[in-house]
Amino acid sequence: MTTSVVVTGLGVAAPNGLGVQDYWSATLSGKHGLGRVTRFDPSDYPSRLAGEIPGFVAENHLPSRLLPQTDRVTRLALVATDWALKDADADPAKFAEFDMGVITASAAGGFEFGQGELQNLWSRGSQYVSAYQSFAWFYAVNSGQISIRNGMKGPAGVVVSEGAGGLDAVAQARRQIRKGTPLIVTGAVDASICPWGWVAQLTTGKLSTSDEPARAYLPFDRDARGYVPGEGGAILITEDAGTARARGAKIYGEIAGYGATIDPRPGSGRPPALRKAVEIALGDAGVDARDVDVVFADGAGDAAGDLVEARAINDVFGERGVPVTVPKTMTGRLYSGGAPLDLAAALLSMGDGVIPPTVHIDPCADYHLDLVLGRPRQAEVTCALVLARGNGGFNSAMVVRRPA
């Protein structure tokens, strides 16, 4: 019998809310967190808006010894993990150390830390470069620091597949739990709002250059003009369902199905592969398209990307065949952190019987989508599909299901 893997804890750090309650309340009320970059002066860059997390003071949450060795992204990930473990009522001290693992995703690593050390090297000399630079910038740093802080010696790793990575990490966590590890910390947090990170993001050519926060990131809108990047994401506690129930844990939902594909190279004449990822995920979950109550779309925010996603959804579900929402219109695209945040929203939707809205957009009728616009939609949500895509052709789809 295949092991059922469930989510028992959530930790959220998002531009429109720190913690699950603040994030969910803001999301249901349509509050967005997009605005002009404040972490550096963006005046000389073509893109000047971001989804920044306000009010996060690492010193209020973490011991001082961790601060010199961590980037902002790792501090956010450590705190989100603390919140998720508390939410799951999973005290690491009560688990055997090899019964806990950590698998996260990353699209950038500790860019801001790395930038600071390079500036020290160039302006002051090599003796002023921190020894912590050897790992603080690295993609796997969040997994490493989470495992060290919590004494977790089970399976550990990092998945790097840009915006699709968050779902891929959760899928890898599910594999490890099915192999026998009772609990895996998973999900993703990304944060690279610094000049070095900004330049790297601009290379995609897909960032919005609008200075209007309410009209800069417009997925499925006729005026779509690119995306606004953001920082944050979500950490999830995943467990073997039997173990979770035995210890009396609350269960948000089951990770029921997963599919991943890679798009063919441009100019090959072959179709995009997002639809195939969806079909694989539905098949893995053993559900029909008619069983899905809502799709949390990736929401590229550019005409070409939106058309590919709209066609994939229509091909699987039929035109206007399923409610579709893009709550990341309130946060910006969080790279590897965006899809885990959508997973958290999907799980909260199942608990509260409500679909969060897509904000700011005037939908293009040509896409034939049933978008949930402006305000939440009351609905019984027993099964949700989350889509994620990453620069480079990565596609991932995940089905989450309400527990029996």
PDB file of C-alpha atoms in Angstrom, residues 261 263 271-282 308-309 311-317 385 387 389 395 397:
ATOM      1  CA  THR A 261       8.018  18.025 -17.331  1.00  0.00           C
ATOM      2  CA  ASP A 263       9.481  22.186 -22.252  1.00  0.00           C
ATOM      3  CA  PRO A 271       4.312  21.870 -27.988  1.00  0.00           C
ATOM      4  CA  PRO A 272       4.884  23.111 -24.421  1.00  0.00           C
ATOM      5  CA  ALA A 273       4.740  20.396 -21.763  1.00  0.00           C
ATOM      6  CA  LEU A 274       2.675  22.017 -18.987  1.00  0.00           C
ATOM      7  CA  ARG A 275      -0.463  20.100 -19.944  1.00  0.00           C
ATOM      8  CA  LYS A 276       1.455  16.827 -19.657  1.00  0.00           C
ATOM      9  CA  ALA A 277       2.603  17.737 -16.145  1.00  0.00           C
ATOM     10  CA  VAL A 278      -1.019  18.340 -15.148  1.00  0.00           C
ATOM     11  CA  GLU A 279      -2.131  15.024 -16.604  1.00  0.00           C
ATOM     12  CA  ILE A 280       0.663  13.174 -14.808  1.00  0.00           C
ATOM     13  CA  ALA A 281      -0.265  14.816 -11.492  1.00  0.00           C
ATOM     14  CA  LEU A 282      -3.959  13.956 -11.872  1.00  0.00           C
ATOM     15  CA  VAL A 308       0.491  28.558 -22.755  1.00  0.00           C
ATOM     16  CA  GLU A 309      -0.960  28.156 -19.281  1.00  0.00           C
ATOM     17  CA  ARG A 311      -4.424  26.558 -23.131  1.00  0.00           C
ATOM     18  CA  ALA A 312      -3.141  23.831 -20.819  1.00  0.00           C
ATOM     19  CA  ILE A 313      -5.930  24.509 -18.319  1.00  0.00           C
ATOM     20  CA  ASN A 314      -8.586  24.629 -21.034  1.00  0.00           C
ATOM     21  CA  ASP A 315      -7.300  21.452 -22.676  1.00  0.00           C
ATOM     22  CA  VAL A 316      -7.593  19.538 -19.409  1.00  0.00           C
ATOM     23  CA  PHE A 317     -10.691  21.098 -17.849  1.00  0.00           C
ATOM     24  CA  LEU A 385      -4.298  21.762  -8.332  1.00  0.00           C
ATOM     25  CA  LEU A 387       0.837  24.864 -11.065  1.00  0.00           C
ATOM     26  CA  ARG A 389       6.824  27.021 -13.957  1.00  0.00           C
ATOM     27  CA  ASN A 395       6.896  22.674 -15.325  1.00  0.00           C
ATOM     28  CA  ALA A 397       1.905  20.374 -11.028  1.00  0.00           C
TER      29      ALA A 397
END
